[in-house]
């Protein structure tokens, strides 16, 4: 859809396809050897599983109750994909996101390559694919990769439509994609419209906005979203729409729900979460400002894209690093263009690359040495010696320390190099080695204290016939256990009195507790209880069977 036949470049297309396949293979590698990590992955996967098993395709459900937090589209895609494969597994629930994340890399590579040259296109794809937060979420079950897949393409289509007076298909497709994105997560999918309006105003091209088929586009958007809303009213009535759309939109925008953070949150977190390429952010920004009057038009558009979304999201009350994935495609293009300027000999000095690389190298070298010296002590503070040995956490610390030391030395060595290509290669190597290290060593080891599967399997082994199963803790965070065993909770308690009454029943019952310390503070352990303890993420959890 983004490839114009008049600009068809067969050789470059082969390069892009090869890059896409490599990225897909890298993201896919070994994802079956570690479980879904709480809280989001098991929860989203369970919603998709119930959609497939229970047939609730319009209204998402969790533990056979309405799940109000998110619309149904991507859950449906996961369910349908798993149905085509024949079963739902860790791999099948992650694959749709991996496919979309890899495909977006390829589409952007070709599009920007056709506009600014092959080098810029390939550098953009590599930069996006190796940005820490991007590849982290592309390899997980989440809603933001499919969201930015839709919004990014919609953004480009609207930008292209500004210059196209002869047809309106780009507008219609853009609004269709924004409609789909709204059913993936939220009305934040309309950000491309806001960015295009800002761009037209800042560049004094408001007259070109008439090239966008606004009325027809809005109708396409309305058909997509309106069809779902109509079905929602038919199946669940106004209350579901009120809670899922109206209240969620208001509460997340004000920060009363979700993840409230201060205005400056993204200005602090983005440089960390978009490593390693943010080490070049300041010199790239300075160069872009210096060349602001002679920038290629599309580079200027990406500057506005990046800054406008960064500022808009900073004003929204609820903030998470994943929300800022919306700016990553633009950021990747800006860094790629900056690197290409060195290749064109438009920047004689490599200080803009060497100094950031040196600072970053020294920093990660210090961290690596610190972990080498203090890693065992840090582990001892959080885990018992038996757990450290059992779970192999020492191997994780040693591997991570060695990785940081070696990469730190490589970045420092760039100070004596005279090639921008070597800077780029070392930066890419940081992400490639990190991905492989995560997938081969870190994630399989840490999986033992992140996965809910072990508790879910023990629940199956302890449960006899139709014993009641209840949960004391967060409904959303903990119902992911169901994905592994298909056992729904009979009750979800909010107070200790409810728990006390449940455990005093004459028949044997099973209780899952999300906060062990809170349970021990309120209850005295009885001899007829079987208790198993688990560490799952930041929670110390309990599985209790009361044999009355």
Short mmCIF file of C-alpha atoms in Angstrom, two decimals:
data_model
loop_
_atom_site.label_atom_id
_atom_site.label_comp_id
_atom_site.label_asym_id
_atom_site.label_seq_id
_atom_site.Cartn_x
_atom_site.Cartn_y
_atom_site.Cartn_z
CA UNK A 1 0.00 0.00 0.00
CA UNK A 2 2.95 2.32 0.63
CA UNK A 3 4.89 1.14 -2.43
CA UNK A 4 4.39 3.17 -5.59
CA UNK A 5 4.85 1.23 -8.80
CA UNK A 6 6.47 4.19 -10.49
CA UNK A 7 9.25 4.08 -7.88
CA UNK A 8 9.54 0.31 -7.90
CA UNK A 9 13.09 -0.73 -7.05
CA UNK A 10 13.42 -4.51 -7.33
CA UNK A 11 16.92 -4.72 -5.87
CA UNK A 12 16.06 -2.53 -2.92
CA UNK A 13 12.86 -4.46 -2.34
CA UNK A 14 14.92 -7.64 -2.03
CA UNK A 15 17.13 -5.93 0.57
CA UNK A 16 14.06 -4.85 2.52
CA UNK A 17 12.49 -8.32 2.38
CA UNK A 18 15.75 -9.81 3.61
CA UNK A 19 15.87 -7.31 6.48
CA UNK A 20 12.26 -8.11 7.38
CA UNK A 21 12.91 -11.85 7.43
CA UNK A 22 16.03 -11.38 9.59
CA UNK A 23 14.12 -9.20 12.07
CA UNK A 24 11.23 -11.68 12.18
CA UNK A 25 13.61 -14.60 12.77
CA UNK A 26 15.43 -12.70 15.52
CA UNK A 27 12.20 -11.77 17.29
CA UNK A 28 10.78 -15.29 16.92
CA UNK A 29 13.90 -17.10 18.09
CA UNK A 30 13.36 -19.11 21.29
CA UNK A 31 10.11 -17.39 22.37
CA UNK A 32 8.70 -20.84 23.16
CA UNK A 33 11.31 -21.42 25.87
CA UNK A 34 9.96 -18.90 28.38
CA UNK A 35 6.42 -18.38 29.56
CA UNK A 36 4.03 -15.47 29.45
CA UNK A 37 5.20 -12.87 31.94
CA UNK A 38 2.81 -11.23 34.36
CA UNK A 39 0.93 -9.07 34.54
CA UNK A 40 -0.06 -8.19 30.95
CA UNK A 41 0.93 -11.19 28.84
CA UNK A 42 -1.03 -13.89 30.73
CA UNK A 43 -4.04 -11.60 31.15
CA UNK A 44 -4.27 -10.62 27.48
CA UNK A 45 -3.66 -14.20 26.39
CA UNK A 46 -6.40 -15.46 28.71
CA UNK A 47 -8.85 -12.90 27.30
CA UNK A 48 -8.02 -14.22 23.82
CA UNK A 49 -8.36 -17.83 24.99
CA UNK A 50 -11.80 -17.20 26.48
CA UNK A 51 -12.81 -15.40 23.32
CA UNK A 52 -11.98 -18.54 21.36
CA UNK A 53 -13.32 -21.10 23.84
CA UNK A 54 -16.42 -19.27 25.04
CA UNK A 55 -17.26 -17.57 21.74
CA UNK A 56 -17.46 -14.03 23.17
CA UNK A 57 -16.04 -12.23 20.11
CA UNK A 58 -17.71 -8.83 20.62
CA UNK A 59 -17.25 -8.34 24.37
CA UNK A 60 -13.89 -9.48 25.85
CA UNK A 61 -14.14 -11.63 28.98
CA UNK A 62 -11.72 -12.56 31.76
CA UNK A 63 -12.62 -15.32 34.23
CA UNK A 64 -15.98 -15.46 32.40
CA UNK A 65 -16.72 -11.88 33.43
CA UNK A 66 -16.77 -8.81 31.16
CA UNK A 67 -13.28 -7.35 30.71
CA UNK A 68 -13.85 -3.61 30.51
CA UNK A 69 -10.32 -2.32 30.05
CA UNK A 70 -9.68 -2.91 26.33
CA UNK A 71 -11.61 -3.34 23.05
CA UNK A 72 -11.71 -6.79 21.40
CA UNK A 73 -9.93 -6.57 18.01
CA UNK A 74 -6.42 -7.78 18.80
CA UNK A 75 -7.69 -10.42 21.21
CA UNK A 76 -9.80 -11.67 18.33
CA UNK A 77 -6.79 -11.71 16.00
CA UNK A 78 -4.80 -13.78 18.51
CA UNK A 79 -7.72 -16.16 18.99
CA UNK A 80 -8.31 -16.56 15.24
CA UNK A 81 -4.61 -17.09 14.56
CA UNK A 82 -4.42 -19.77 17.27
CA UNK A 83 -7.55 -21.41 15.87
CA UNK A 84 -5.93 -21.61 12.42
CA UNK A 85 -2.84 -23.24 13.93
CA UNK A 86 -5.05 -25.66 15.86
CA UNK A 87 -4.10 -24.77 19.44
CA UNK A 88 -3.27 -21.80 21.64
CA UNK A 89 0.30 -21.75 22.96
CA UNK A 90 2.88 -19.23 24.14
CA UNK A 91 4.16 -19.09 20.57
CA UNK A 92 0.81 -18.60 18.83
CA UNK A 93 -0.27 -15.76 21.12
CA UNK A 94 3.02 -13.91 20.56
CA UNK A 95 3.29 -14.49 16.81
CA UNK A 96 0.74 -11.88 15.61
CA UNK A 97 2.67 -9.11 17.38
CA UNK A 98 5.99 -10.38 16.05
CA UNK A 99 4.61 -10.46 12.52
CA UNK A 100 3.24 -6.91 12.73
CA UNK A 101 6.40 -5.58 14.39
CA UNK A 102 8.63 -7.10 11.71
CA UNK A 103 6.31 -6.03 8.88
CA UNK A 104 6.32 -2.44 10.10
CA UNK A 105 10.13 -2.45 9.99
CA UNK A 106 10.02 -3.59 6.36
CA UNK A 107 7.32 -1.13 5.25
CA UNK A 108 9.08 1.84 6.79
CA UNK A 109 12.43 0.77 5.32
CA UNK A 110 11.02 0.68 1.82
CA UNK A 111 8.97 3.84 2.16
CA UNK A 112 11.75 6.02 3.55
CA UNK A 113 14.26 4.39 1.20
CA UNK A 114 12.11 5.38 -1.78
CA UNK A 115 12.01 8.96 -0.48
CA UNK A 116 15.54 9.53 0.82
CA UNK A 117 17.65 6.76 -0.67
CA UNK A 118 18.32 3.10 0.06
CA UNK A 119 20.82 3.82 2.82
CA UNK A 120 18.36 5.88 4.85
CA UNK A 121 15.64 3.27 4.39
CA UNK A 122 17.78 0.36 5.60
CA UNK A 123 19.22 2.40 8.47
CA UNK A 124 15.69 3.36 9.54
CA UNK A 125 14.55 -0.26 9.59
CA UNK A 126 17.60 -1.46 11.49
CA UNK A 127 17.35 1.44 13.94
CA UNK A 128 13.69 0.78 14.70
CA UNK A 129 14.14 -2.98 15.01
CA UNK A 130 17.07 -2.61 17.44
CA UNK A 131 15.55 0.04 19.70
CA UNK A 132 15.20 -1.55 23.15
CA UNK A 133 11.58 -0.74 23.91
CA UNK A 134 10.46 -1.60 20.37
CA UNK A 135 11.97 -5.08 20.21
CA UNK A 136 10.95 -5.75 23.83
CA UNK A 137 7.29 -5.16 23.10
CA UNK A 138 7.39 -6.72 19.62
CA UNK A 139 8.34 -10.01 21.26
CA UNK A 140 5.54 -9.87 23.85
CA UNK A 141 1.76 -10.10 23.88
CA UNK A 142 0.73 -6.46 24.00
CA UNK A 143 -1.65 -4.05 22.28
CA UNK A 144 0.77 -1.25 21.40
CA UNK A 145 2.64 -2.91 18.53
CA UNK A 146 -0.58 -3.52 16.54
CA UNK A 147 -1.69 -0.02 17.57
CA UNK A 148 1.41 1.72 16.17
CA UNK A 149 1.36 -0.54 13.11
CA UNK A 150 -2.01 0.98 12.21
CA UNK A 151 -1.31 4.55 13.32
CA UNK A 152 2.12 4.73 11.65
CA UNK A 153 0.80 3.66 8.27
CA UNK A 154 -2.18 5.99 8.72
CA UNK A 155 0.21 8.85 9.49
CA UNK A 156 2.20 8.25 6.31
CA UNK A 157 -0.93 7.88 4.19
CA UNK A 158 -2.31 11.21 5.43
CA UNK A 159 1.05 12.87 4.77
CA UNK A 160 1.08 11.48 1.25
CA UNK A 161 -2.52 12.55 0.72
CA UNK A 162 -1.57 16.21 1.29
CA UNK A 163 0.25 16.14 -2.03
CA UNK A 164 -2.28 13.99 -3.91
CA UNK A 165 -5.16 15.91 -5.50
CA UNK A 166 -6.26 13.17 -7.87
CA UNK A 167 -7.51 10.44 -5.53
CA UNK A 168 -8.70 9.96 -1.98
CA UNK A 169 -7.93 6.30 -1.36
CA UNK A 170 -5.05 7.19 0.99
CA UNK A 171 -7.43 9.17 3.20
CA UNK A 172 -9.97 6.37 3.28
CA UNK A 173 -7.38 3.73 4.09
CA UNK A 174 -5.85 5.95 6.78
CA UNK A 175 -9.18 6.39 8.54
CA UNK A 176 -9.93 2.68 8.20
CA UNK A 177 -6.64 1.91 9.92
CA UNK A 178 -7.35 4.46 12.65
CA UNK A 179 -10.73 2.82 13.16
CA UNK A 180 -9.06 -0.58 13.49
CA UNK A 181 -6.50 0.88 15.90
CA UNK A 182 -9.34 2.27 18.03
CA UNK A 183 -10.71 -1.27 18.36
CA UNK A 184 -7.25 -2.51 19.30
CA UNK A 185 -6.76 -0.14 22.21
CA UNK A 186 -8.33 3.34 22.36
CA UNK A 187 -9.22 6.57 20.50
CA UNK A 188 -5.53 7.56 20.82
CA UNK A 189 -5.55 6.00 17.34
CA UNK A 190 -6.64 9.43 16.03
CA UNK A 191 -3.22 10.96 16.79
CA UNK A 192 -2.25 10.95 13.08
CA UNK A 193 -5.05 13.44 12.39
CA UNK A 194 -3.76 15.76 15.13
CA UNK A 195 -0.17 15.52 13.85
CA UNK A 196 -1.22 16.27 10.26
CA UNK A 197 -3.16 19.35 11.40
CA UNK A 198 -0.16 20.58 13.41
CA UNK A 199 2.17 19.92 10.47
CA UNK A 200 -0.06 21.79 8.03
CA UNK A 201 -0.31 24.74 10.41
CA UNK A 202 3.42 24.97 11.15
CA UNK A 203 4.42 24.64 7.49
CA UNK A 204 1.69 27.06 6.38
CA UNK A 205 0.14 24.44 4.13
CA UNK A 206 -3.36 24.51 5.56
CA UNK A 207 -4.77 24.83 2.04
CA UNK A 208 -3.52 21.31 1.28
CA UNK A 209 -5.77 19.87 3.94
CA UNK A 210 -8.57 19.98 1.39
CA UNK A 211 -6.81 17.13 -0.42
CA UNK A 212 -7.75 14.86 2.48
CA UNK A 213 -11.21 13.34 2.05
CA UNK A 214 -12.35 14.26 5.54
CA UNK A 215 -16.03 13.45 5.19
CA UNK A 216 -15.49 10.16 3.43
CA UNK A 217 -12.64 9.27 5.77
CA UNK A 218 -14.70 9.95 8.88
CA UNK A 219 -17.47 7.79 7.41
CA UNK A 220 -15.01 4.92 6.96
CA UNK A 221 -13.83 5.41 10.54
CA UNK A 222 -17.43 5.53 11.75
CA UNK A 223 -18.34 2.32 9.91
CA UNK A 224 -15.49 0.42 11.59
CA UNK A 225 -15.99 1.79 15.10
CA UNK A 226 -19.75 2.25 14.81
CA UNK A 227 -20.33 -1.36 13.79
CA UNK A 228 -18.63 -2.55 16.94
CA UNK A 229 -20.46 -0.01 19.13
CA UNK A 230 -23.80 -1.09 17.66
CA UNK A 231 -23.00 -4.73 18.41
CA UNK A 232 -21.89 -3.73 21.91
CA UNK A 233 -25.21 -2.03 22.61
CA UNK A 234 -27.05 -5.06 21.31
CA UNK A 235 -25.05 -7.56 23.38
CA UNK A 236 -24.20 -5.66 26.57
CA UNK A 237 -26.09 -2.36 26.52
CA UNK A 238 -24.98 1.18 27.30
CA UNK A 239 -23.13 0.33 30.52
CA UNK A 240 -20.31 -1.52 28.73
CA UNK A 241 -19.83 1.37 26.30
CA UNK A 242 -19.88 3.85 29.19
CA UNK A 243 -17.27 2.01 31.22
CA UNK A 244 -15.00 0.85 28.40
CA UNK A 245 -15.01 3.96 26.21
CA UNK A 246 -16.24 7.07 28.02
CA UNK A 247 -14.91 6.47 31.52
CA UNK A 248 -11.64 4.90 30.37
CA UNK A 249 -10.95 7.78 27.97
CA UNK A 250 -11.62 10.43 30.61
CA UNK A 251 -9.86 8.69 33.49
CA UNK A 252 -6.74 7.79 31.52
CA UNK A 253 -6.45 11.29 30.06
CA UNK A 254 -6.67 12.90 33.50
CA UNK A 255 -4.53 10.28 35.23
CA UNK A 256 -7.21 9.21 37.70
CA UNK A 257 -6.83 5.69 36.28
CA UNK A 258 -3.89 3.89 34.74
CA UNK A 259 -0.39 5.17 35.47
CA UNK A 260 -0.39 8.81 36.62
CA UNK A 261 3.02 10.44 36.22
CA UNK A 262 4.38 14.01 36.09
CA UNK A 263 4.62 16.09 32.92
CA UNK A 264 8.37 15.49 32.52
CA UNK A 265 8.04 11.68 32.73
CA UNK A 266 8.76 10.99 29.05
CA UNK A 267 11.66 13.43 28.90
CA UNK A 268 13.40 11.32 31.55
CA UNK A 269 12.29 7.85 30.47
CA UNK A 270 12.43 8.05 26.68
CA UNK A 271 16.24 8.42 26.53
CA UNK A 272 16.52 5.19 28.55
CA UNK A 273 13.80 3.17 26.88
CA UNK A 274 14.87 4.06 23.33
CA UNK A 275 18.50 3.01 23.84
CA UNK A 276 20.95 2.55 22.24
CA UNK A 277 20.01 5.16 19.61
CA UNK A 278 19.12 7.92 22.07
CA UNK A 279 22.81 8.36 22.84
CA UNK A 280 22.87 10.28 19.53
CA UNK A 281 19.67 12.23 20.24
CA UNK A 282 21.26 15.51 21.35
CA UNK A 283 23.82 15.85 18.52
CA UNK A 284 21.19 14.75 15.99
CA UNK A 285 18.73 17.32 17.34
CA UNK A 286 21.37 20.06 17.16
CA UNK A 287 22.21 19.15 13.57
CA UNK A 288 18.54 19.02 12.59
CA UNK A 289 18.00 22.47 14.09
CA UNK A 290 21.07 23.81 12.30
CA UNK A 291 19.78 22.48 8.97
CA UNK A 292 16.10 23.31 9.65
CA UNK A 293 15.78 25.54 6.57
CA UNK A 294 17.21 22.97 4.16
CA UNK A 295 15.84 19.70 5.57
CA UNK A 296 14.14 17.32 3.15
CA UNK A 297 10.42 17.83 3.53
CA UNK A 298 9.75 14.37 4.92
CA UNK A 299 12.51 14.76 7.51
CA UNK A 300 10.85 17.97 8.67
CA UNK A 301 7.54 16.14 8.88
CA UNK A 302 9.10 13.46 11.08
CA UNK A 303 10.53 16.15 13.37
CA UNK A 304 7.02 17.55 13.86
CA UNK A 305 5.62 14.02 14.25
CA UNK A 306 8.15 13.24 16.98
CA UNK A 307 7.84 16.48 18.94
CA UNK A 308 4.08 16.94 18.71
CA UNK A 309 3.25 13.45 20.01
CA UNK A 310 5.91 13.75 22.73
CA UNK A 311 4.32 16.98 23.95
CA UNK A 312 0.72 15.80 23.57
CA UNK A 313 1.31 12.60 25.52
CA UNK A 314 3.15 14.56 28.20
CA UNK A 315 -0.06 16.47 28.91
CA UNK A 316 -2.08 13.26 29.30
CA UNK A 317 -2.30 12.20 32.95
CA UNK A 318 -1.61 8.47 32.54
CA UNK A 319 1.91 7.81 31.26
CA UNK A 320 3.86 4.64 30.47
CA UNK A 321 6.94 4.12 28.37
CA UNK A 322 5.00 1.87 26.02
CA UNK A 323 2.64 4.74 25.11
CA UNK A 324 5.54 6.59 23.51
CA UNK A 325 6.04 3.84 20.93
CA UNK A 326 4.01 6.20 18.74
CA UNK A 327 7.14 8.32 18.13
CA UNK A 328 9.59 5.48 17.50
CA UNK A 329 9.14 5.29 13.70
CA UNK A 330 9.80 9.03 13.39
CA UNK A 331 12.72 8.83 15.80
CA UNK A 332 14.26 5.95 13.82
CA UNK A 333 14.06 7.99 10.60
CA UNK A 334 15.67 11.06 12.19
CA UNK A 335 18.61 9.07 13.57
CA UNK A 336 18.99 7.20 10.25
CA UNK A 337 19.07 10.48 8.31
CA UNK A 338 21.65 11.89 10.75
CA UNK A 339 23.91 8.89 10.16
CA UNK A 340 23.44 9.16 6.40
CA UNK A 341 24.75 12.74 6.50
CA UNK A 342 28.11 11.39 7.66
CA UNK A 343 28.15 8.92 4.77
CA UNK A 344 27.53 11.79 2.36
CA UNK A 345 30.51 13.64 3.88
CA UNK A 346 28.25 16.53 4.90
CA UNK A 347 29.67 16.28 8.43
CA UNK A 348 33.45 16.21 8.46
CA UNK A 349 33.84 15.73 12.21
CA UNK A 350 32.74 12.51 13.90
CA UNK A 351 32.48 14.19 17.31
CA UNK A 352 28.70 13.99 17.12
CA UNK A 353 29.04 10.20 17.07
CA UNK A 354 32.23 9.60 19.03
CA UNK A 355 31.49 11.68 22.12
CA UNK A 356 28.04 10.12 22.77
CA UNK A 357 29.52 6.65 22.14
CA UNK A 358 32.37 7.35 24.56
CA UNK A 359 30.02 8.57 27.32
CA UNK A 360 27.72 5.59 26.85
CA UNK A 361 30.66 3.19 26.75
CA UNK A 362 32.10 4.50 30.01
CA UNK A 363 28.69 4.33 31.66
CA UNK A 364 27.90 0.71 30.73
CA UNK A 365 31.48 -0.33 31.50
CA UNK A 366 31.10 1.06 35.02
CA UNK A 367 27.75 -0.72 35.41
CA UNK A 368 29.30 -3.96 34.17
CA UNK A 369 32.21 -3.74 36.62
CA UNK A 370 29.81 -2.85 39.44
CA UNK A 371 27.65 -5.91 38.70
CA UNK A 372 30.76 -8.08 38.61
CA UNK A 373 31.82 -6.89 42.06
CA UNK A 374 28.47 -6.36 43.76
CA UNK A 375 26.12 -8.65 41.81
CA UNK A 376 26.29 -11.53 44.32
CA UNK A 377 25.53 -9.13 47.20
CA UNK A 378 22.56 -7.65 45.34
CA UNK A 379 21.17 -11.13 44.70
CA UNK A 380 21.64 -12.10 48.34
CA UNK A 381 19.49 -9.14 49.43
CA UNK A 382 16.56 -10.25 47.29
CA UNK A 383 16.78 -14.04 47.29
CA UNK A 384 17.94 -16.86 49.52
CA UNK A 385 21.14 -18.71 48.62
CA UNK A 386 19.08 -21.81 47.80
CA UNK A 387 16.92 -19.85 45.35
CA UNK A 388 19.96 -18.21 43.74
CA UNK A 389 21.53 -21.61 43.15
CA UNK A 390 18.28 -23.27 42.05
CA UNK A 391 17.28 -20.58 39.58
CA UNK A 392 20.77 -19.89 38.24
CA UNK A 393 20.66 -16.16 38.91
CA UNK A 394 24.44 -16.05 39.26
CA UNK A 395 24.72 -17.04 35.60
CA UNK A 396 22.40 -14.16 34.67
CA UNK A 397 24.51 -11.61 36.57
CA UNK A 398 27.79 -12.94 35.15
CA UNK A 399 26.46 -12.94 31.59
CA UNK A 400 25.03 -9.46 31.89
CA UNK A 401 28.23 -8.13 33.47
CA UNK A 402 30.40 -9.61 30.73
CA UNK A 403 28.09 -8.23 28.04
CA UNK A 404 28.21 -4.70 29.49
CA UNK A 405 31.99 -4.74 29.93
CA UNK A 406 32.66 -5.94 26.39
CA UNK A 407 30.18 -3.55 24.81
CA UNK A 408 31.49 -0.71 26.97
CA UNK A 409 35.02 -1.32 25.72
CA UNK A 410 33.78 -1.48 22.13
CA UNK A 411 32.02 1.87 22.45
CA UNK A 412 35.08 3.43 24.09
CA UNK A 413 37.30 2.07 21.30
CA UNK A 414 35.28 4.06 18.77
CA UNK A 415 37.11 7.18 19.99
CA UNK A 416 40.12 6.21 17.86
CA UNK A 417 38.08 5.07 14.85
CA UNK A 418 37.60 7.21 11.76
CA UNK A 419 34.48 5.57 10.34
CA UNK A 420 30.84 6.34 11.05
CA UNK A 421 30.04 2.81 9.82
CA UNK A 422 31.90 1.30 12.75
CA UNK A 423 29.92 3.46 15.17
CA UNK A 424 26.71 2.20 13.60
CA UNK A 425 27.85 -1.44 13.65
CA UNK A 426 28.88 -1.33 17.32
CA UNK A 427 25.58 0.32 18.26
CA UNK A 428 23.62 -2.36 16.40
CA UNK A 429 25.75 -5.06 18.01
CA UNK A 430 24.66 -3.79 21.44
CA UNK A 431 21.02 -4.58 20.68
CA UNK A 432 21.63 -7.80 18.74
CA UNK A 433 23.77 -9.33 21.48
CA UNK A 434 21.32 -8.09 24.13
CA UNK A 435 18.40 -9.76 22.36
CA UNK A 436 20.25 -13.07 22.08
CA UNK A 437 21.46 -12.83 25.67
CA UNK A 438 17.91 -12.17 26.86
CA UNK A 439 16.43 -15.03 24.89
CA UNK A 440 19.08 -17.66 25.58
CA UNK A 441 20.05 -16.94 29.19
CA UNK A 442 18.27 -14.11 30.99
CA UNK A 443 14.61 -14.75 30.19
CA UNK A 444 14.66 -18.57 30.60
CA UNK A 445 16.32 -18.12 34.03
CA UNK A 446 14.23 -15.18 35.25
CA UNK A 447 11.18 -17.00 33.93
CA UNK A 448 11.19 -19.07 37.12
CA UNK A 449 10.16 -15.99 39.12
CA UNK A 450 8.06 -14.29 36.45
CA UNK A 451 5.89 -17.10 35.14
CA UNK A 452 2.47 -17.96 36.53
CA UNK A 453 2.59 -21.41 34.98
CA UNK A 454 4.19 -23.13 37.98
CA UNK A 455 1.45 -22.00 40.34
CA UNK A 456 -1.21 -22.91 37.75
CA UNK A 457 0.20 -26.43 37.41
CA UNK A 458 0.37 -26.91 41.18
CA UNK A 459 -3.25 -25.79 41.40
CA UNK A 460 -4.22 -28.58 39.02
CA UNK A 461 -2.28 -31.17 41.03
CA UNK A 462 -3.81 -30.06 44.35
CA UNK A 463 -7.39 -29.69 43.20
CA UNK A 464 -9.70 -32.67 43.61
CA UNK A 465 -12.99 -32.93 41.70
CA UNK A 466 -14.86 -29.63 41.86
CA UNK A 467 -13.24 -27.98 44.86
CA UNK A 468 -13.92 -24.28 45.04
CA UNK A 469 -11.07 -22.03 43.94
CA UNK A 470 -10.88 -18.40 45.03
CA UNK A 471 -8.52 -15.48 44.62
CA UNK A 472 -7.60 -12.79 47.10
CA UNK A 473 -5.88 -10.03 45.21
CA UNK A 474 -6.05 -8.13 41.94
CA UNK A 475 -8.52 -9.60 39.47
CA UNK A 476 -6.80 -8.18 36.39
CA UNK A 477 -3.24 -9.01 37.40
CA UNK A 478 -3.82 -12.55 38.59
CA UNK A 479 -6.45 -14.15 36.36
CA UNK A 480 -3.74 -14.95 33.84
CA UNK A 481 -3.28 -18.26 35.70
CA UNK A 482 -6.37 -19.50 33.94
CA UNK A 483 -4.51 -19.51 30.62
CA UNK A 484 -2.37 -22.43 31.78
CA UNK A 485 -5.02 -24.64 33.37
CA UNK A 486 -8.48 -23.45 32.27
CA UNK A 487 -9.68 -23.36 35.89
CA UNK A 488 -11.94 -20.37 36.53
CA UNK A 489 -12.21 -18.76 39.94
CA UNK A 490 -15.45 -19.28 41.85
CA UNK A 491 -14.87 -16.15 43.92
CA UNK A 492 -12.59 -13.13 43.94
CA UNK A 493 -12.33 -11.57 47.38
CA UNK A 494 -11.62 -8.00 48.38
CA UNK A 495 -11.67 -8.24 52.18
CA UNK A 496 -10.05 -10.47 54.79
CA UNK A 497 -13.46 -11.29 56.27
CA UNK A 498 -14.51 -12.89 52.99
CA UNK A 499 -11.28 -14.88 52.97
CA UNK A 500 -11.76 -15.99 56.57
CA UNK A 501 -15.29 -17.22 55.87
CA UNK A 502 -14.10 -19.07 52.75
CA UNK A 503 -11.29 -20.90 54.57
CA UNK A 504 -13.64 -21.97 57.41
CA UNK A 505 -15.92 -23.96 55.13
CA UNK A 506 -16.38 -27.62 56.02
CA UNK A 507 -15.35 -28.80 52.58
CA UNK A 508 -11.78 -28.46 51.31
CA UNK A 509 -11.12 -25.29 49.29
CA UNK A 510 -8.22 -23.67 47.46
CA UNK A 511 -7.18 -20.03 47.78
CA UNK A 512 -4.65 -18.07 45.75
CA UNK A 513 -3.21 -15.04 47.54
CA UNK A 514 -1.45 -12.28 45.61
CA UNK A 515 0.28 -10.72 48.66
CA UNK A 516 1.75 -13.28 51.06
CA UNK A 517 2.82 -10.74 53.72
CA UNK A 518 -0.69 -9.34 53.96
CA UNK A 519 -2.11 -12.84 54.44
CA UNK A 520 0.40 -13.73 57.17
CA UNK A 521 -0.39 -10.49 58.99
CA UNK A 522 -4.08 -11.34 59.22
CA UNK A 523 -4.23 -15.11 59.54
CA UNK A 524 -2.69 -17.77 61.73
CA UNK A 525 -1.50 -20.81 59.80
CA UNK A 526 -3.42 -24.01 60.59
CA UNK A 527 -2.12 -27.56 60.59
CA UNK A 528 -4.69 -28.71 58.04
CA UNK A 529 -3.51 -26.22 55.42
CA UNK A 530 -1.17 -27.03 52.55
CA UNK A 531 0.75 -23.87 51.66
CA UNK A 532 3.06 -23.29 48.71
CA UNK A 533 4.95 -20.04 48.17
CA UNK A 534 5.87 -18.39 44.86
CA UNK A 535 7.67 -15.31 43.63
CA UNK A 536 5.89 -13.93 40.57
CA UNK A 537 7.28 -10.62 39.45
CA UNK A 538 7.07 -8.20 42.37
CA UNK A 539 4.52 -10.34 44.23
CA UNK A 540 5.14 -12.98 46.89
CA UNK A 541 2.17 -15.27 46.30
CA UNK A 542 0.59 -18.21 48.08
CA UNK A 543 -1.36 -21.28 47.01
CA UNK A 544 -3.34 -22.55 50.00
CA UNK A 545 -5.44 -25.67 50.27
CA UNK A 546 -7.64 -25.92 53.35
CA UNK A 547 -8.32 -29.61 54.07
CA UNK A 548 -11.28 -29.25 56.42
#
